[in-house]
XYZ file of C-alpha atoms in Angstrom:
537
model
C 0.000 0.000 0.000
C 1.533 3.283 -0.862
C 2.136 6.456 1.322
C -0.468 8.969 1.283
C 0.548 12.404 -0.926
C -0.785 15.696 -0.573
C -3.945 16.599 -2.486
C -2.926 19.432 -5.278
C -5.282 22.238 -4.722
C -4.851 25.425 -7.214
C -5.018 28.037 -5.225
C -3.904 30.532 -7.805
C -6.730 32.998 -7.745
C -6.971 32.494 -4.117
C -3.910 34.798 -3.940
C -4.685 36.441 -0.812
C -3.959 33.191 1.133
C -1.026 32.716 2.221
C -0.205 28.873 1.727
C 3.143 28.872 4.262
C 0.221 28.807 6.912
C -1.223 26.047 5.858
C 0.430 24.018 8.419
C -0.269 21.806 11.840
C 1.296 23.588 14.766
C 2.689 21.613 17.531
C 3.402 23.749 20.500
C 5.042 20.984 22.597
C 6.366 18.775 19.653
C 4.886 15.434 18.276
C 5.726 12.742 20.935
C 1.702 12.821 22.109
C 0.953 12.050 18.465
C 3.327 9.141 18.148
C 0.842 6.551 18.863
C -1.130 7.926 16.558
C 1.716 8.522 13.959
C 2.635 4.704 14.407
C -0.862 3.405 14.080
C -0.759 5.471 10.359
C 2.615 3.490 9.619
C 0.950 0.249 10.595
C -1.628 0.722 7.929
C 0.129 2.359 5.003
C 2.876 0.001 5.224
C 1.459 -3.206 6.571
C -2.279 -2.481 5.451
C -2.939 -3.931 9.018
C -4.991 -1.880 11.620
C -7.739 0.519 12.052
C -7.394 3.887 12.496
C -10.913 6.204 13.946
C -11.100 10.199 13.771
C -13.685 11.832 15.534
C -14.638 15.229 14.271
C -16.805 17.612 16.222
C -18.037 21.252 16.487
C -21.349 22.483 15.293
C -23.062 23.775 12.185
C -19.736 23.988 10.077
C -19.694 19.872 10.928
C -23.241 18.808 10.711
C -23.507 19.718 6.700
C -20.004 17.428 6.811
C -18.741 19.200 3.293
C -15.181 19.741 5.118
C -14.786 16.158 7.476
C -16.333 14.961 3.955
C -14.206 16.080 1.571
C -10.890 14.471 4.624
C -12.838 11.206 4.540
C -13.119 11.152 0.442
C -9.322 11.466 0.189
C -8.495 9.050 2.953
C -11.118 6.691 1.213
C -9.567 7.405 -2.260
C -6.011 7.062 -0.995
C -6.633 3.463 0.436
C -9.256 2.106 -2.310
C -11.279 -1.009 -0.722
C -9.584 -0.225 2.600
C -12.558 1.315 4.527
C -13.224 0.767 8.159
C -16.770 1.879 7.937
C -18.558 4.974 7.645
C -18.828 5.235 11.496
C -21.437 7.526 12.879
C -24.752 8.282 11.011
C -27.845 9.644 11.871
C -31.887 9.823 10.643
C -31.151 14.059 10.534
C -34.875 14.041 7.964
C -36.464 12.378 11.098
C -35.357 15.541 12.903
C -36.620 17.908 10.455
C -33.044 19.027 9.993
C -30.132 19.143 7.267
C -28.570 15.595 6.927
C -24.519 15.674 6.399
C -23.824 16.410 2.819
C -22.745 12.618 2.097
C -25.590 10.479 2.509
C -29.769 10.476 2.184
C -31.673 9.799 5.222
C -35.825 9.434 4.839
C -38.179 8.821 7.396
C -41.716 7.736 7.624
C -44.331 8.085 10.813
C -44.162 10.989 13.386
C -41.000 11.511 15.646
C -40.306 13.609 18.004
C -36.889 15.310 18.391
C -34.204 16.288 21.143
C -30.742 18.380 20.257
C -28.492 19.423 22.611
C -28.785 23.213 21.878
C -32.275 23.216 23.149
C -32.926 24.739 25.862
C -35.228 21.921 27.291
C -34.090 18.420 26.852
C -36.307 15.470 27.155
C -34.412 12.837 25.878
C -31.033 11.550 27.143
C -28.534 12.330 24.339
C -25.800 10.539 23.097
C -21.972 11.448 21.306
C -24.218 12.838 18.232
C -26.351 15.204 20.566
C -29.658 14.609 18.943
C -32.205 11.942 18.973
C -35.686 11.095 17.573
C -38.007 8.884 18.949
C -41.410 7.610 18.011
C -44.568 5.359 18.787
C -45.828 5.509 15.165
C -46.479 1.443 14.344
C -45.637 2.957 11.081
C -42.586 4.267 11.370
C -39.380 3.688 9.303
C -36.101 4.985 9.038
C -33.666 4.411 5.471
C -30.343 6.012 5.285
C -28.284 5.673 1.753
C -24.810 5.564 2.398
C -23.746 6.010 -1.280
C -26.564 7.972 -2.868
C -24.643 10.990 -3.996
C -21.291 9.233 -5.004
C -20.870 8.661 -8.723
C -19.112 5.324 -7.232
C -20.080 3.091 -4.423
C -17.698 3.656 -1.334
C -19.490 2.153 1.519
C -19.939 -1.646 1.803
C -21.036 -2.079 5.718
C -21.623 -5.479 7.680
C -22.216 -4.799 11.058
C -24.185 -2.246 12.711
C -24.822 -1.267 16.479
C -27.978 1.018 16.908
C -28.150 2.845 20.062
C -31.705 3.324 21.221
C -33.749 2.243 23.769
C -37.614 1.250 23.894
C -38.966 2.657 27.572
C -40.969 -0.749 28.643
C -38.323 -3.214 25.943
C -41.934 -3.324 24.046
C -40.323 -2.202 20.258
C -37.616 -3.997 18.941
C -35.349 -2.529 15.612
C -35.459 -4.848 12.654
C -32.740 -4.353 9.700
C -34.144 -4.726 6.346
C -31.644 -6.500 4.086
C -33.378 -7.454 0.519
C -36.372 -9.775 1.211
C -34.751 -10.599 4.903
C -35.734 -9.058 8.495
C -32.452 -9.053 10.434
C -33.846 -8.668 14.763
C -31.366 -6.290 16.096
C -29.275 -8.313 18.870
C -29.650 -6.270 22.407
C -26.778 -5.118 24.458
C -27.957 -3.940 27.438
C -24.079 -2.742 28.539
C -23.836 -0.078 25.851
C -27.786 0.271 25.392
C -27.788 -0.854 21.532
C -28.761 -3.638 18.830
C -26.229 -4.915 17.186
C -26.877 -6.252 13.649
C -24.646 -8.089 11.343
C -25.795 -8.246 7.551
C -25.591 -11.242 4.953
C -23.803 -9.056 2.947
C -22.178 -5.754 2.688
C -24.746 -2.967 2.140
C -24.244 0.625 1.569
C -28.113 1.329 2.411
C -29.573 0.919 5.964
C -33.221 0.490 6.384
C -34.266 0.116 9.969
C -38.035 -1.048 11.174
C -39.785 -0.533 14.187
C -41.164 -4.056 15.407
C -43.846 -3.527 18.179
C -44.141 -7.118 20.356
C -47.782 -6.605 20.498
C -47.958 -7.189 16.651
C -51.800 -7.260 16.187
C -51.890 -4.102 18.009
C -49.285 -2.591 15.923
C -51.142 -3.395 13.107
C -54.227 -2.045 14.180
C -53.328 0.695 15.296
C -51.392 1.138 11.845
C -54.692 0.726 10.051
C -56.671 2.813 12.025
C -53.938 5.721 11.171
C -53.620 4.716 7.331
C -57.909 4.811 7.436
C -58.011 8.477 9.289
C -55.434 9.779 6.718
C -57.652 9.050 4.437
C -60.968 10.746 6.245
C -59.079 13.281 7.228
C -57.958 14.066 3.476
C -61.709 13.825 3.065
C -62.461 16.386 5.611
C -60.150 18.787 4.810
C -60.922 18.792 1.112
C -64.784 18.857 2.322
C -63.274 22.458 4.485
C -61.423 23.381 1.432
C -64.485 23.638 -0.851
C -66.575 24.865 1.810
C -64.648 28.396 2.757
C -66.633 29.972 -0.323
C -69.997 28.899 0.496
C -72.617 29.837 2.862
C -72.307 29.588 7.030
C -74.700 27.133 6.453
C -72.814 25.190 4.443
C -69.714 25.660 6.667
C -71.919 24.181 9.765
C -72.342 20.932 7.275
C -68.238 21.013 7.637
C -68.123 21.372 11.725
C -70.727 18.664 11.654
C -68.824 16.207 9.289
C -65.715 17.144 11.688
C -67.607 15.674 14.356
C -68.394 12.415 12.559
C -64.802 12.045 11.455
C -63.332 12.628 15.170
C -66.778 9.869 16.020
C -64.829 6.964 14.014
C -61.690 6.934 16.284
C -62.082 3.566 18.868
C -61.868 4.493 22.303
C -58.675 1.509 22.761
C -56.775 3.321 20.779
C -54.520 6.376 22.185
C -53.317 9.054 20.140
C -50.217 10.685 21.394
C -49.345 14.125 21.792
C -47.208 13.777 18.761
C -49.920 12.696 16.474
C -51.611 14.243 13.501
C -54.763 14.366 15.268
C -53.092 17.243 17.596
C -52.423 19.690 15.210
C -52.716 21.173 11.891
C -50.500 19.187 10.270
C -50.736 15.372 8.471
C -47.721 13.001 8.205
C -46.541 14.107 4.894
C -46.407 18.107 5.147
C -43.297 18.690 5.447
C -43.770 22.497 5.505
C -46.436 22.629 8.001
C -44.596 20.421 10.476
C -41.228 22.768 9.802
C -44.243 25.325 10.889
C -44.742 23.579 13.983
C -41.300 22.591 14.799
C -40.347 25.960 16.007
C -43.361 26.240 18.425
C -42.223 25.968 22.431
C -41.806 22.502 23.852
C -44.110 23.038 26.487
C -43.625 22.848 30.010
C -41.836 19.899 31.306
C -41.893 18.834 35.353
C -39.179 19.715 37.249
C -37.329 21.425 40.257
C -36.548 24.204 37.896
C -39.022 24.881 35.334
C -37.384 25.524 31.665
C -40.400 27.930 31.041
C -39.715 30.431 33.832
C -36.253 30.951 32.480
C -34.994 33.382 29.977
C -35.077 32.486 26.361
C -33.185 33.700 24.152
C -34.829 35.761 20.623
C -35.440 33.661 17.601
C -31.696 34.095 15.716
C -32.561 36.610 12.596
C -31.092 34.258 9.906
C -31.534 36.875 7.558
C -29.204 39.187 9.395
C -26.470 36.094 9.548
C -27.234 35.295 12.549
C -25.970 31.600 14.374
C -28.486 28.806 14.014
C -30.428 27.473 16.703
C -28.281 28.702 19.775
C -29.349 28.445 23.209
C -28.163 30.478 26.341
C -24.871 31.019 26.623
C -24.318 29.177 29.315
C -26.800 26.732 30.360
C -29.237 24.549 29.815
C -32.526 23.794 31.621
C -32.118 20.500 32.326
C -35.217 18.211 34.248
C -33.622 17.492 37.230
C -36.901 15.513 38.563
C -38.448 12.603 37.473
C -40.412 13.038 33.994
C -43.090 10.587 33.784
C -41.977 8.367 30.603
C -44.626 7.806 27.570
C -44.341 4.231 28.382
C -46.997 4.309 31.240
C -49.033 6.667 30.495
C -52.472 5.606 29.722
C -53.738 3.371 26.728
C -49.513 4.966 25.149
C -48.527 3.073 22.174
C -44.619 1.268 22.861
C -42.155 3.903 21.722
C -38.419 3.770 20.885
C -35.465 6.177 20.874
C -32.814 6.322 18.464
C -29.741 8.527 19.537
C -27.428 7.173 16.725
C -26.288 4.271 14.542
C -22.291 3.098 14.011
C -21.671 1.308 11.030
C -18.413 -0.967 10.965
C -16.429 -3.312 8.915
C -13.381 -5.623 9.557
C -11.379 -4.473 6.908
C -8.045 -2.437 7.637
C -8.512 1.176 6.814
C -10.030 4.444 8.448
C -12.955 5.664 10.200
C -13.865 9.047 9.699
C -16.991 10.652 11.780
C -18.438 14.184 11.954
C -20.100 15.202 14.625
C -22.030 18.413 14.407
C -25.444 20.176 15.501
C -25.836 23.354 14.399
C -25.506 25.996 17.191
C -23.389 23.508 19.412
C -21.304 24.829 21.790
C -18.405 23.216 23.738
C -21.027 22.795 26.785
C -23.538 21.475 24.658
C -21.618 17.997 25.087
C -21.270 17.820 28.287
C -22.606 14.893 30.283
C -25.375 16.806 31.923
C -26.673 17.525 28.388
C -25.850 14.198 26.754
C -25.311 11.110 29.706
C -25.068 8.453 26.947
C -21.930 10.385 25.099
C -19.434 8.309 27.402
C -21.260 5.105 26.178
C -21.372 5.669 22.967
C -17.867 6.808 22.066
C -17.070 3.494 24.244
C -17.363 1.731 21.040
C -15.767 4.153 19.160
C -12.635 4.943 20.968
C -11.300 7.161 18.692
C -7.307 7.536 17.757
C -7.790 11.308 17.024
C -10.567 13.994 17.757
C -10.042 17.131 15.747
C -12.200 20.002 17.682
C -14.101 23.027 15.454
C -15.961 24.030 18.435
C -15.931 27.684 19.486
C -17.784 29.931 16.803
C -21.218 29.825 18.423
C -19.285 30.296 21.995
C -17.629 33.348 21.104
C -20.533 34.849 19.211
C -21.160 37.698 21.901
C -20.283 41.364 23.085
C -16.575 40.953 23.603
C -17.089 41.954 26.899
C -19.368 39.165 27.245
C -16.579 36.467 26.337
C -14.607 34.692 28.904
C -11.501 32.853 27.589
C -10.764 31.253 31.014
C -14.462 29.852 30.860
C -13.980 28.556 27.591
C -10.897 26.911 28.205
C -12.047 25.334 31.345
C -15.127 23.934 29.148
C -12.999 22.492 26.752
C -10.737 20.944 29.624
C -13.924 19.282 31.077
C -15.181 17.702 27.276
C -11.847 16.918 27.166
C -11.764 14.525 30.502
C -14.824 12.590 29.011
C -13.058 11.866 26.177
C -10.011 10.539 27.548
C -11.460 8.446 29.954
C -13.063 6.520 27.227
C -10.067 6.856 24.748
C -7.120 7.429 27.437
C -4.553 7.470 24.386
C -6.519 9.705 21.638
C -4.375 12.924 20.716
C -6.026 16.234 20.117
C -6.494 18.319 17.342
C -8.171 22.279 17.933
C -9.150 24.084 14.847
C -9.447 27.754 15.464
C -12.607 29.723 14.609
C -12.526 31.332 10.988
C -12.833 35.151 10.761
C -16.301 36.416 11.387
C -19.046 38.855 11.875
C -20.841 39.490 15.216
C -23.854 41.056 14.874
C -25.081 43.624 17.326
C -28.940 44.446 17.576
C -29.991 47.613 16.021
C -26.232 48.417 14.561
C -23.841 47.928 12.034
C -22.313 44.739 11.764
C -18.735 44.131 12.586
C -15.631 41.773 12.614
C -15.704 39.442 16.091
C -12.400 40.509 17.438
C -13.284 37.182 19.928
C -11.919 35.116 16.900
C -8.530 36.121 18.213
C -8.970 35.595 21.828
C -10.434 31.862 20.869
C -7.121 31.459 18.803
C -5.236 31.980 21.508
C -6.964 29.798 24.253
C -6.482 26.811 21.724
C -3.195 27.525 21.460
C -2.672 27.485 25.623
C -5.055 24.477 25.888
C -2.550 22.847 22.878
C 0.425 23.323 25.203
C -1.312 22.199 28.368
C -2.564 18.579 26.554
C 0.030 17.752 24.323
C -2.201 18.676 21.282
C -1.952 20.410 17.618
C -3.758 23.503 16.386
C -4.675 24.279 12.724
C -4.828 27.964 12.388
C -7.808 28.554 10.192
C -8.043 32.381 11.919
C -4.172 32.526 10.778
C -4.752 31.051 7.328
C -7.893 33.019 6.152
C -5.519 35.801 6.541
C -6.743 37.308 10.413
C -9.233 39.760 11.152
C -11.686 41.311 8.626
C -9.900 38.448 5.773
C -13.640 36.725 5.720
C -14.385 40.231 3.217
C -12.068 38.631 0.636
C -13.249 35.281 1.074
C -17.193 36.510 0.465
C -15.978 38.417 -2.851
C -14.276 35.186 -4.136
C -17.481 33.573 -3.600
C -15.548 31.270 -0.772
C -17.582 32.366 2.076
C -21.439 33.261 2.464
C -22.873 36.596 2.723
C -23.453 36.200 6.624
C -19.228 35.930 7.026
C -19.709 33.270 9.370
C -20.444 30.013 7.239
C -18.927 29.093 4.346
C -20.194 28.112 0.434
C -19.610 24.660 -0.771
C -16.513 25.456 -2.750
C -15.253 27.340 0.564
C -16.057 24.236 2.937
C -14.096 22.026 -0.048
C -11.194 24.231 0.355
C -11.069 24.085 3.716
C -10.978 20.086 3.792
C -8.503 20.102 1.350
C -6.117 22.525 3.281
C -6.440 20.374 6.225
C -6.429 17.122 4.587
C -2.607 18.474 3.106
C -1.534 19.966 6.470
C -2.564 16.969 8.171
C -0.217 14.516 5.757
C 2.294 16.990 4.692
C 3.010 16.795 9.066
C 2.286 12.846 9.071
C 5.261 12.512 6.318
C 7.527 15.242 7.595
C 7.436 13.542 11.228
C 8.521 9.892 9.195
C 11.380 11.440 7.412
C 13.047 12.923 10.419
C 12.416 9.997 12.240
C 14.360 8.010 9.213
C 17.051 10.061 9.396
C 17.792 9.664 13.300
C 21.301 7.965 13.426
């Protein structure tokens, strides 16, 4: 197996960036990357081993266009030599972007939890979302290879973390004309599935143990869709009429809502609740960004202060919560599960796909908003457990934008260090020999209320406490801050269409870029370490 080479990237009418950057910085020298260094040598030379990167921050990660672009040349360096696609998710389930690299489609109602809500119901996991449902209908399909021109993804075995609240629902993998029962591990809360054959699209069921009632209760919805098509179109043709003929309506409302059996409940996540069916997308995006609703607890999340909705047009963050906490249930929430005449219901928090092939793992981890507290195990208890199986050999951090997106009077880099130290304990006591990688936050606007935009001169201060938090762990730092060419250098990157109008996210071709700079910085200092090595007497 050859040694990896730098991807050429033509950065000739990209003058304005200044290449000698592109570099990994080591502030206390590579010996805390050896193991990591030797594990590469293993494979390239040997084509024995498994290497895993974990890559995490927050909307930047979640559309994975730059971890993407990494994992495409990794994947394109060693051809057949994957180790899985790692991590992936049901985002469409979510009502939210899926990464960039795969499809995901959904069918039934779910429900959704993200760690940059304010109120979170559901324990969270080393993704920081989850969806759960008690739809007998529901279905999730994700297609790993959907937009690559040629298949790269062949997967065998697959561990679904999730959890059923009474065991009642159990996950069934689809595989051609075959229903594969997911195997339970209670240890790490997951099914683990292996596949006849390798399989590049995932499609997971929803198997109630009651199975006549899952069916009924699936008929009974599939037969109300229908009425209630009825009804509405009945509404529909009504608004025009006479109040007379609108009272015909309200009283054929009544006979529809007549036909529903008294044994069967309809949860508060069902069509029935609302305004919107099963299939309207747009009216349940509507929906989505109603409140939560109050949950029980010592501290009620609707007495505290919530923050405005972010003015996307303005280029504001996405979906950001407080800056820094949460309002987390601290007492007992009575579970779905036994409630009265509730369907069974299952949570899915996230789905690792593996192979035993020699190779590299490469998964993003993103939600957009995130911040560095935002994975902390207060917010997400199952994110110890889940990177348990994992355990990866480098984490490369891009966490920090949505921290540092306040009054700079506002932003404390001794806070922000000391949350990073803290994610940074939960990682290593899962992965005790992982090295760390801290990319810093790419030039910026902050946006003050009622005034003129301006550069975030807390870009800067971030740079620096990665570089201090670097020296104090043994890690690397990729200067993207540097590299983009400092403060006020996102201007030049929005004129050569590089970086969106908002200066905070980038365009496609500017996310590309970006993986390809750090794909070459990140060989370019894998080789150069190798050759001085060599040439030690």
């Amino acid at each position: 197996m050859p040694a990896p080479g730098s991807y050429n990237i033509d950065l000739t009418k990209y003058s304005f960036i200044d290449t000698t950057l592109n570099t990994i910085q080591f502030p206390k020298g590579t010996s805390n990357f050896e193991s990591f260094f030797q594990k590469m040598d293993t494979l390239v030379f040997e084509n024995r081993g498994q290497i895993k990167i974990l890559h995490i921050g927050g909307s930047h990660l979640q559309a994975d266009v730059i971890s993407g672009r990494i994992r495409e040349h990794l994947i394109k360096e060693y051809p057949g030599a994957s180790a899985g696609r790692g991590f992936v998710f049901p985002y469409a389930a979510a009502r939210t972007n899926t990464p960039a690299t795969y499809a995901s489609y959904y069918k039934g109602i779910w429900d959704k939890s993200k760690n940059v809500q304010k109120e979170v119901s559901k324990p969270l996991g080393l993704l920081g979302i989850a969806v759960s449902t008690s739809d007998p209908r529901a279905e999730i399909t994700m297609m790993l290879d959907k937009y690559n021109s040629e298949p790269m993804w062949g997967e065998t075995r697959f561990r679904l973390f999730g959890y059923s609240d009474n065991g009642d629902v159990i996950p069934v993998l689809h595989v051609d004309s075959t229903d594969i029962i997911g195997i339970l591990d209670t240890a790490s809360q997951s099914f683990v599935f292996t596949s006849p054959r390798p399989i590049d699209t995932i499609q997971i069921q929803f198997r109630w143990l009651d199975s006549l009632k899952q069916a009924s209760v699936a008929q009974f919805i599939t037969d109300s869709l229908v009425q209630d098509s009825i009804l509405r179109a009945s509404i529909d043709s009504t608004k025009k009429d006479s109040a007379t003929d609108v009272k015909s309506a309200e009283a054929a409302k009544d006979t529809a809502k007549a036909i529903i059996p008294q044994n069967v409940a309809l949860p508060l996540d069902s069509m029935f609740q609302g305004e919107c069916d099963v299939l309207d997308t747009a009216c349940l995006a509507k929906e989505d960004k109603k409140d939560l609703g109050e949950i029980k607890g010592t501290r009620k999340c609707s007495e505290t202060f919530k923050k405005p909705t972010p003015n996307y047009a303005d280029g504001e963050l996405d979906e950001t919560n407080d800056e820094d906490e949460h309002c987390i249930i601290e007492a007992e929430v009575v579970p779905d599960s036994v409630k009265k005449n509730a369907r069974p219901r299952f949570t899915l928090t996230g789905i690792l796909t593996e192979t035993d092939n020699p190779g590299i793992t490469y998964t993003n981890v993103g939600i957009n908003g995130a911040k560095v507290h935002d994975y902390f195990e207060e917010v997400c208890p199952l994110f110890e457990k889940e990177m348990a199986y994992y355990k990866p050999d480098l984490v490369i951090f891009a966490i920090g934008i949505n921290d540092a997106n306040v009054l700079p009077r506002d932003f404390n880099p001794e806070i922000f260090k000391e949350n990073y130290r803290m994610l940074l304990r939960q990682i290593l006591s899962v992965s005790p020999h992982c090295c760390f990688l801290f990319i810093t936050n790419n030039d910026c606007w902050f946006n003050v209320r009622g005034k003129r935009r301006q550069f975030n001169t807390n870009t800067a201060k971030v740079q620096q406490a990665m570089v201090e938090l670097a020296t104090e762990y043994d890690a690397a730092v990729f200067d993207v801050f540097a590299l983009m060419g400092g403060i006020g250098s996102s201007s030049a990157w929005v004129r050569h269409g590089l970086q969106k109008r908002d200066h905070i996210h980038f365009t496609q071709v500017g996310y590309e870029l970006c993986g390809d700079l750090l794909y070459n910085a990140l060989v370019r200092d894998y080789l150069s370490t190798r050759q001085q090595q060599e040439e030690k007497p």
